[in-house]
Amino acid sequence: MSLKPYGGVSVLILAGGRGERLDLLTNERAKPAVPFGGNFRIIDFVLSNCFHAGFSDVAIFTQYLPRSLEDHMGLGRAWDLDRLSGGLAYMHPYRGFDRSNWYGGTANALYENLSALEEADADHFLILSGDHIYKMDYNDLVARHETSMAQVTVAVRPVPIEQAHHFGIFEQDESGGASAFVEKPSEPKSNLASMGIYVVRKQFLLEELRRRGPSEPALDFGKDLVPNWVDEGSINLYSYDGYWLDVGTLESYFAAHRDLLGSEPVFSLDDDSWRILTSSQPRCPMHIGTTSHLEESLVSDGCRIEGSVVRSIIGPGVVIEEGAEVIDSIIMEDTHISQNCRIERSIIDKRVHVGKKCRIGGSGVGEINAEKPQALFCGLSLIARSSVLPDGFTLGRNVRWSLAAGDNAESRFPDRTIADGASAI
Amino acid sequence: MDHVLTMILAGGAPDALGILGRHRAKTAVPFGGRFRLIDFPLSNCVNSGSRDIYILTQYNPRSLRRHIRLGRPWDLDRDRGGVHILLPYSGAKRTSWFKGTADALAQNLDILKRSRSRYVLVLSGDHIYKMDYRELFHRHVVTGATLTMATRPMKAGDGNRFGMIEADSAGFVKRLREKPGNDFGSDASLGIYLFDREFLIDNLERISEEGKYDLLHDLIIPAIATEKVATYRFDGYWEDVGSLDSYYRANLLLVDSQPSLQLDDPAWPIYTRMENVNPAWFSADSRVERSLVGAACRIEGEVRGSVLSPRVVVEKGASVENAVLLEGCRVAAGAKVHRAILDKMTVIGEGALFSGAEGLAILGKHSILPPGSRHLGQQETSIGELEAKK
């Protein structure tokens, strides 16, 4: 016998995607497990939203590299999800007596776990993406859904019209209801984007999954269900105008970090009324040396800073030696930046060792990356987790680097230079 | 270390820590921008493989209990063993406060009797050091002693601060005297004792019947005459932050680039409970030198040679020099803090000055200094005292 979940809501978080355009950042981890804002992971935002809203019955659907997420979330203690009743459940693809399917789409992941959804003692499912950055009180959304009598409520938000082709776009009729939905339209007729946040009445969702699930192994919310629901008139829109970001590309990932900076940041991580909870281990306070210079930057615990840090976000345990300069960059956990390096507009993953006098990145856009034009096109350079840059290497813009200690970087690149748009993998 | 039961004595009132100790147990006093004193013996236990730990306390236990809770940060949240906090209780036979260190143990004699450990490690909860108790344990087993105590050579002049010992050439204790001055041995006892459990039980029972309550005077010193009492000589960093001055100095030592106490040694982690891990914000106007800065601080002014706990705010034009600021302090625009300790959640108003001058100035928890006010010179003050002066 378990308690009915708070608000009659069971939360389903979709966290199985790869996030291909984040390139090397998701080579060894799921997109929701990508570090964010120094000490956090992307998944922390939706989990913290659930915590603040009071929803404690949370199932997380994983498929791509789930261990990174499971290591981070554990039993869900950091978000108070380690519970006798409800709490955190991992929903990973599995084999059974008469089934052995990978998840072919977002709604298919739910269909493959139909029996668990049937057993849920809930009135509504709140379906979320694990890779969005925002702070939202879902109580308001659920209350509006309940009073609307609609089968489905979708949270929507205006986006700049020139970016609308990246999103699922709703068109509205005169009364404000949804009249059409197109996923990533080439010629968007509206700028009202779906936030990928759905509240669906339990019985309605189960019926839909039972009806379409068996014949559609790639069943997807955005591609298949939502357009159909719009046509049937089952959808109610919930407008939201707070901060919300889908960190789909390296460009938007980087932009989201810029939003954290400033005395009055566009998006604050340090909001006492809405703390972002995470499971990081405590470390020592950071040590700031005599030769350091810090300017408009966020620096995490356990760092040792002797060099200069400007408009950057530094993860926990990072060492920046004397004479090194880090400008407009994101440096993740336990990375070591040696003396007299200059790093500009770069994203450096965890546990990287950058040798002395290296130069990485630069201002401006430069040549687009030849191998991954979809990922590295805006001038950012990317250094993969646990890689090593020997002393004196110079890396240009839109460069990808993923060479570790035994990969003979010096003999492969005797002039120690990687030009704009090149990859060293 | 499966044969060792650990008892941490944490009941003392931090009298010499003045207003810092007024609202908390000494073991719960914050240290090094992040830790509490109890983190050191507790982390030493865990790193040494001792996972059966009792903390005996009675003075202001709430802050300590809130910090320890079920012992999870130390991985001591266990079904068997783990960490337990013992407070005085009323029972069928007797009801009394802990009247001394030996009495605290004697009142929990059933735990010692029930234990299957052969040895009992007795520690103080308020010393800062990193020690592998397995070395003490090996020394105890090898020498066949009944009691082994950790000792350490002290500076000349420290004979008035500690219990000093004289040992023979084989390292067995001949004499031990509390604060004997400088004409005695150069090694001090560190308040770290490993007993044979049977011996400890028998003697606690005996002295308790005699109405004696102090572990050192009534049990350990008499034992030197009759038992084999060995020393384990330790030469690492060890500090008893028993006074405001030593507390201040021990904190400021940490701002050196190679401090004598390394807090972030991966081979010997010091674990603690920490809720807020947000990064700290440094504005374009910030100037920070030789300092420790905690999580979620906001630095827009100058910070030099100081230790800042989490959530400290130093506003534009403010300056903090050679100071220890505990959690949540705010130094408003243009204010100056110099040679000072600010307890939790204090506010230094705009343009105010709070300085120990040549001495040390301490501001109590939740105190608010009015904008523009000046407080110069050696002093200890708190919100209550400030209001009384009005």
Short mmCIF file of N, CA and C in Angstrom, two decimals, chain A residues 37-40 75 77 82 260-265 268-272 275-278 280-304 306 313-314, chain B residues 32-35 70 72-73 77 254-259 263-265 270-298 300 307-308 311:
data_model
loop_
_atom_site.label_atom_id
_atom_site.label_comp_id
_atom_site.label_asym_id
_atom_site.label_seq_id
_atom_site.Cartn_x
_atom_site.Cartn_y
_atom_site.Cartn_z
N GLY A 37 26.91 25.16 -15.13
CA GLY A 37 26.99 26.20 -14.10
C GLY A 37 27.96 25.88 -12.98
N GLY A 38 29.05 25.20 -13.29
CA GLY A 38 30.07 24.93 -12.28
C GLY A 38 29.80 23.64 -11.55
N ASN A 39 28.83 23.68 -10.64
CA ASN A 39 28.64 22.54 -9.75
C ASN A 39 27.46 21.67 -10.12
N PHE A 40 26.72 22.03 -11.14
CA PHE A 40 25.45 21.35 -11.39
C PHE A 40 25.51 20.47 -12.63
N LEU A 75 20.10 7.39 -5.38
CA LEU A 75 18.76 7.07 -4.91
C LEU A 75 17.88 8.32 -4.90
N ARG A 77 18.53 11.12 -3.30
CA ARG A 77 18.53 11.75 -1.99
C ARG A 77 18.62 13.26 -2.03
N ASP A 82 14.43 9.78 -2.12
CA ASP A 82 14.71 8.45 -1.55
C ASP A 82 13.59 8.18 -0.54
N LEU A 260 24.24 33.30 -16.69
CA LEU A 260 24.45 33.13 -15.26
C LEU A 260 25.32 34.25 -14.69
N LEU A 261 26.03 34.95 -15.57
CA LEU A 261 27.00 35.94 -15.11
C LEU A 261 26.35 37.31 -14.93
N GLY A 262 27.02 38.15 -14.16
CA GLY A 262 26.53 39.50 -13.91
C GLY A 262 26.05 39.65 -12.48
N SER A 263 26.03 40.88 -11.99
CA SER A 263 25.57 41.12 -10.62
C SER A 263 24.08 40.83 -10.51
N GLU A 264 23.35 41.09 -11.58
CA GLU A 264 21.94 40.75 -11.65
C GLU A 264 21.76 39.82 -12.84
N PRO A 265 22.15 38.55 -12.71
CA PRO A 265 22.15 37.69 -13.89
C PRO A 265 20.75 37.46 -14.46
N SER A 268 19.54 33.31 -12.34
CA SER A 268 20.39 33.19 -11.16
C SER A 268 20.39 31.78 -10.61
N LEU A 269 21.58 31.27 -10.34
CA LEU A 269 21.70 29.97 -9.68
C LEU A 269 21.57 30.13 -8.18
N ASP A 270 21.61 31.38 -7.73
CA ASP A 270 21.75 31.63 -6.30
C ASP A 270 20.50 32.30 -5.76
N ASP A 271 19.38 31.60 -5.92
CA ASP A 271 18.08 32.15 -5.59
C ASP A 271 17.59 31.41 -4.35
N ASP A 272 17.58 32.09 -3.21
CA ASP A 272 17.25 31.41 -1.96
C ASP A 272 15.85 30.83 -1.95
N ARG A 275 16.24 27.15 -4.61
CA ARG A 275 17.60 26.60 -4.68
C ARG A 275 17.68 25.48 -5.70
N ILE A 276 18.75 25.44 -6.46
CA ILE A 276 19.00 24.32 -7.36
C ILE A 276 19.77 23.27 -6.56
N LEU A 277 19.16 22.11 -6.44
CA LEU A 277 19.75 21.06 -5.62
C LEU A 277 20.57 20.13 -6.49
N THR A 278 21.68 19.67 -5.95
CA THR A 278 22.52 18.75 -6.71
C THR A 278 23.17 17.79 -5.72
N SER A 280 26.47 16.99 -5.66
CA SER A 280 27.94 17.09 -5.59
C SER A 280 28.45 16.87 -4.18
N GLN A 281 29.61 16.30 -4.09
CA GLN A 281 30.26 16.12 -2.81
C GLN A 281 30.86 17.45 -2.35
N PRO A 282 30.81 17.70 -1.03
CA PRO A 282 31.45 18.92 -0.55
C PRO A 282 32.96 18.88 -0.78
N ARG A 283 33.51 20.04 -1.04
CA ARG A 283 34.96 20.17 -1.16
C ARG A 283 35.43 21.31 -0.28
N CYS A 284 36.72 21.53 -0.27
CA CYS A 284 37.27 22.65 0.49
C CYS A 284 36.84 23.96 -0.16
N PRO A 285 36.90 25.05 0.60
CA PRO A 285 36.70 26.35 -0.04
C PRO A 285 37.78 26.56 -1.09
N MET A 286 37.49 27.42 -2.05
CA MET A 286 38.51 27.67 -3.08
C MET A 286 39.63 28.51 -2.49
N HIS A 287 40.84 28.29 -3.03
CA HIS A 287 42.00 29.06 -2.58
C HIS A 287 42.39 30.05 -3.67
N ILE A 288 42.40 31.32 -3.32
CA ILE A 288 42.74 32.37 -4.28
C ILE A 288 44.12 32.88 -3.91
N GLY A 289 45.06 32.79 -4.84
CA GLY A 289 46.44 33.15 -4.55
C GLY A 289 46.75 34.61 -4.75
N THR A 290 48.01 34.97 -4.60
CA THR A 290 48.41 36.38 -4.66
C THR A 290 48.44 36.92 -6.08
N THR A 291 48.62 36.04 -7.07
CA THR A 291 48.77 36.54 -8.44
C THR A 291 47.49 36.44 -9.24
N SER A 292 46.35 36.20 -8.56
CA SER A 292 45.12 35.93 -9.29
C SER A 292 44.42 37.22 -9.70
N HIS A 293 43.56 37.07 -10.69
CA HIS A 293 42.68 38.17 -11.08
C HIS A 293 41.34 37.56 -11.46
N LEU A 294 40.29 37.97 -10.78
CA LEU A 294 38.98 37.39 -11.05
C LEU A 294 38.03 38.49 -11.48
N GLU A 295 37.30 38.23 -12.54
CA GLU A 295 36.44 39.29 -13.06
C GLU A 295 35.18 38.66 -13.64
N GLU A 296 34.04 39.06 -13.13
CA GLU A 296 32.74 38.60 -13.64
C GLU A 296 32.73 37.10 -13.90
N SER A 297 33.06 36.35 -12.87
CA SER A 297 33.16 34.91 -13.05
C SER A 297 32.52 34.18 -11.88
N LEU A 298 32.11 32.95 -12.16
CA LEU A 298 31.62 32.05 -11.11
C LEU A 298 32.68 30.98 -10.91
N VAL A 299 33.09 30.79 -9.66
CA VAL A 299 34.14 29.83 -9.36
C VAL A 299 33.62 28.88 -8.28
N SER A 300 33.86 27.58 -8.47
CA SER A 300 33.31 26.59 -7.56
C SER A 300 34.30 26.20 -6.47
N ASP A 301 33.79 25.44 -5.52
CA ASP A 301 34.59 24.95 -4.40
C ASP A 301 35.79 24.14 -4.86
N GLY A 302 36.81 24.14 -4.03
CA GLY A 302 37.95 23.26 -4.25
C GLY A 302 38.89 23.73 -5.35
N CYS A 303 38.63 24.91 -5.94
CA CYS A 303 39.53 25.42 -6.99
C CYS A 303 40.78 26.03 -6.34
N ARG A 304 41.85 26.08 -7.13
CA ARG A 304 43.05 26.85 -6.73
C ARG A 304 43.34 27.80 -7.88
N GLU A 306 45.49 30.89 -9.34
CA GLU A 306 46.64 31.80 -9.30
C GLU A 306 46.64 32.70 -10.54
N ILE A 313 33.07 30.42 -16.26
CA ILE A 313 32.45 29.57 -15.23
C ILE A 313 33.40 28.41 -14.96
N ILE A 314 33.84 28.32 -13.71
CA ILE A 314 34.87 27.35 -13.35
C ILE A 314 34.26 26.30 -12.43
N GLY B 32 37.88 26.87 9.03
CA GLY B 32 38.46 26.75 7.69
C GLY B 32 37.48 26.99 6.56
N GLY B 33 36.48 27.82 6.80
CA GLY B 33 35.58 28.21 5.73
C GLY B 33 34.57 27.15 5.35
N ARG B 34 34.56 26.04 6.04
CA ARG B 34 33.65 24.99 5.60
C ARG B 34 33.36 23.98 6.70
N PHE B 35 34.36 23.68 7.51
CA PHE B 35 34.27 22.52 8.40
C PHE B 35 33.77 22.92 9.77
N LEU B 70 22.44 11.59 10.84
CA LEU B 70 22.66 10.15 10.82
C LEU B 70 24.08 9.81 10.37
N ARG B 72 25.67 10.67 7.58
CA ARG B 72 25.82 10.34 6.17
C ARG B 72 27.06 10.92 5.48
N PRO B 73 27.43 12.19 5.72
CA PRO B 73 28.61 12.70 5.01
C PRO B 73 29.89 11.92 5.32
N ASP B 77 26.22 6.30 8.24
CA ASP B 77 24.79 6.00 8.31
C ASP B 77 24.66 4.50 8.03
N LEU B 254 45.60 28.92 6.92
CA LEU B 254 45.14 28.17 5.74
C LEU B 254 45.23 28.96 4.45
N VAL B 255 45.46 30.28 4.54
CA VAL B 255 45.48 31.07 3.31
C VAL B 255 46.82 30.98 2.59
N ASP B 256 47.84 30.43 3.26
CA ASP B 256 49.13 30.24 2.57
C ASP B 256 48.96 29.26 1.43
N SER B 257 49.84 29.38 0.43
CA SER B 257 49.68 28.48 -0.71
C SER B 257 50.10 27.05 -0.35
N GLN B 258 50.99 26.87 0.61
CA GLN B 258 51.32 25.53 1.10
C GLN B 258 51.14 25.49 2.61
N PRO B 259 49.91 25.48 3.08
CA PRO B 259 49.70 25.57 4.52
C PRO B 259 50.15 24.29 5.24
N LEU B 263 43.91 20.88 3.70
CA LEU B 263 42.53 20.41 3.88
C LEU B 263 42.04 19.59 2.69
N ASP B 264 42.69 19.75 1.52
CA ASP B 264 42.17 19.07 0.34
C ASP B 264 43.09 17.94 -0.11
N ASP B 265 43.61 17.19 0.85
CA ASP B 265 44.47 16.07 0.55
C ASP B 265 43.60 14.87 0.14
N ILE B 270 38.80 15.33 4.56
CA ILE B 270 38.02 15.74 5.73
C ILE B 270 36.59 15.92 5.25
N TYR B 271 35.71 15.09 5.75
CA TYR B 271 34.32 15.11 5.30
C TYR B 271 33.51 16.07 6.16
N THR B 272 32.49 16.65 5.55
CA THR B 272 31.62 17.54 6.32
C THR B 272 30.24 17.57 5.68
N ARG B 273 29.28 18.10 6.41
CA ARG B 273 27.95 18.28 5.83
C ARG B 273 27.90 19.65 5.16
N MET B 274 27.40 19.67 3.95
CA MET B 274 27.39 20.93 3.22
C MET B 274 26.14 20.95 2.38
N GLU B 275 25.37 22.00 2.52
CA GLU B 275 24.14 22.02 1.73
C GLU B 275 24.27 22.87 0.48
N ASN B 276 24.91 24.00 0.62
CA ASN B 276 24.97 24.90 -0.53
C ASN B 276 26.32 24.75 -1.24
N VAL B 277 26.27 24.34 -2.51
CA VAL B 277 27.52 24.18 -3.27
C VAL B 277 27.56 25.10 -4.48
N ASN B 278 26.76 26.16 -4.44
CA ASN B 278 26.77 27.10 -5.57
C ASN B 278 28.16 27.70 -5.77
N PRO B 279 28.52 27.99 -7.01
CA PRO B 279 29.79 28.68 -7.22
C PRO B 279 29.75 30.08 -6.61
N ALA B 280 30.92 30.62 -6.32
CA ALA B 280 31.00 31.99 -5.82
C ALA B 280 31.08 32.95 -7.00
N TRP B 281 30.56 34.16 -6.78
CA TRP B 281 30.55 35.17 -7.84
C TRP B 281 31.60 36.25 -7.55
N PHE B 282 32.44 36.54 -8.54
CA PHE B 282 33.44 37.60 -8.42
C PHE B 282 33.14 38.65 -9.49
N SER B 283 32.86 39.87 -9.06
CA SER B 283 32.52 40.91 -10.04
C SER B 283 33.80 41.50 -10.63
N ALA B 284 33.62 42.40 -11.59
CA ALA B 284 34.78 43.03 -12.23
C ALA B 284 35.56 43.88 -11.24
N ASP B 285 34.90 44.35 -10.16
CA ASP B 285 35.58 45.20 -9.18
C ASP B 285 36.28 44.40 -8.09
N SER B 286 36.12 43.10 -8.09
CA SER B 286 36.66 42.32 -6.98
C SER B 286 38.19 42.26 -7.04
N ARG B 287 38.80 42.26 -5.87
CA ARG B 287 40.25 42.04 -5.76
C ARG B 287 40.44 41.03 -4.63
N VAL B 288 40.91 39.87 -4.97
CA VAL B 288 41.05 38.83 -3.94
C VAL B 288 42.47 38.31 -3.95
N GLU B 289 43.05 38.24 -2.78
CA GLU B 289 44.44 37.77 -2.65
C GLU B 289 44.56 36.85 -1.46
N ARG B 290 45.35 35.78 -1.59
CA ARG B 290 45.68 34.90 -0.47
C ARG B 290 44.48 34.66 0.44
N SER B 291 43.43 34.07 -0.10
CA SER B 291 42.24 33.88 0.73
C SER B 291 41.56 32.57 0.40
N LEU B 292 40.78 32.09 1.35
CA LEU B 292 39.88 30.97 1.10
C LEU B 292 38.48 31.54 0.96
N VAL B 293 37.79 31.13 -0.10
CA VAL B 293 36.45 31.67 -0.34
C VAL B 293 35.48 30.50 -0.44
N GLY B 294 34.39 30.56 0.30
CA GLY B 294 33.42 29.47 0.34
C GLY B 294 32.39 29.56 -0.77
N ALA B 295 31.57 28.52 -0.85
CA ALA B 295 30.54 28.44 -1.88
C ALA B 295 29.56 29.60 -1.76
N ALA B 296 29.01 30.00 -2.90
CA ALA B 296 27.92 30.98 -2.95
C ALA B 296 28.27 32.33 -2.34
N CYS B 297 29.58 32.63 -2.19
CA CYS B 297 29.95 33.99 -1.77
C CYS B 297 29.73 34.95 -2.94
N ARG B 298 29.55 36.24 -2.63
CA ARG B 298 29.47 37.27 -3.67
C ARG B 298 30.52 38.32 -3.34
N GLU B 300 32.44 41.64 -4.41
CA GLU B 300 32.55 42.80 -5.29
C GLU B 300 33.58 43.78 -4.76
N VAL B 307 39.64 34.22 5.51
CA VAL B 307 38.91 32.97 5.32
C VAL B 307 37.42 33.28 5.32
N LEU B 308 36.76 33.01 4.20
CA LEU B 308 35.33 33.33 4.07
C LEU B 308 34.52 32.04 3.97
N ARG B 311 28.39 31.81 1.48
CA ARG B 311 27.34 32.83 1.44
C ARG B 311 27.74 34.15 2.08
#
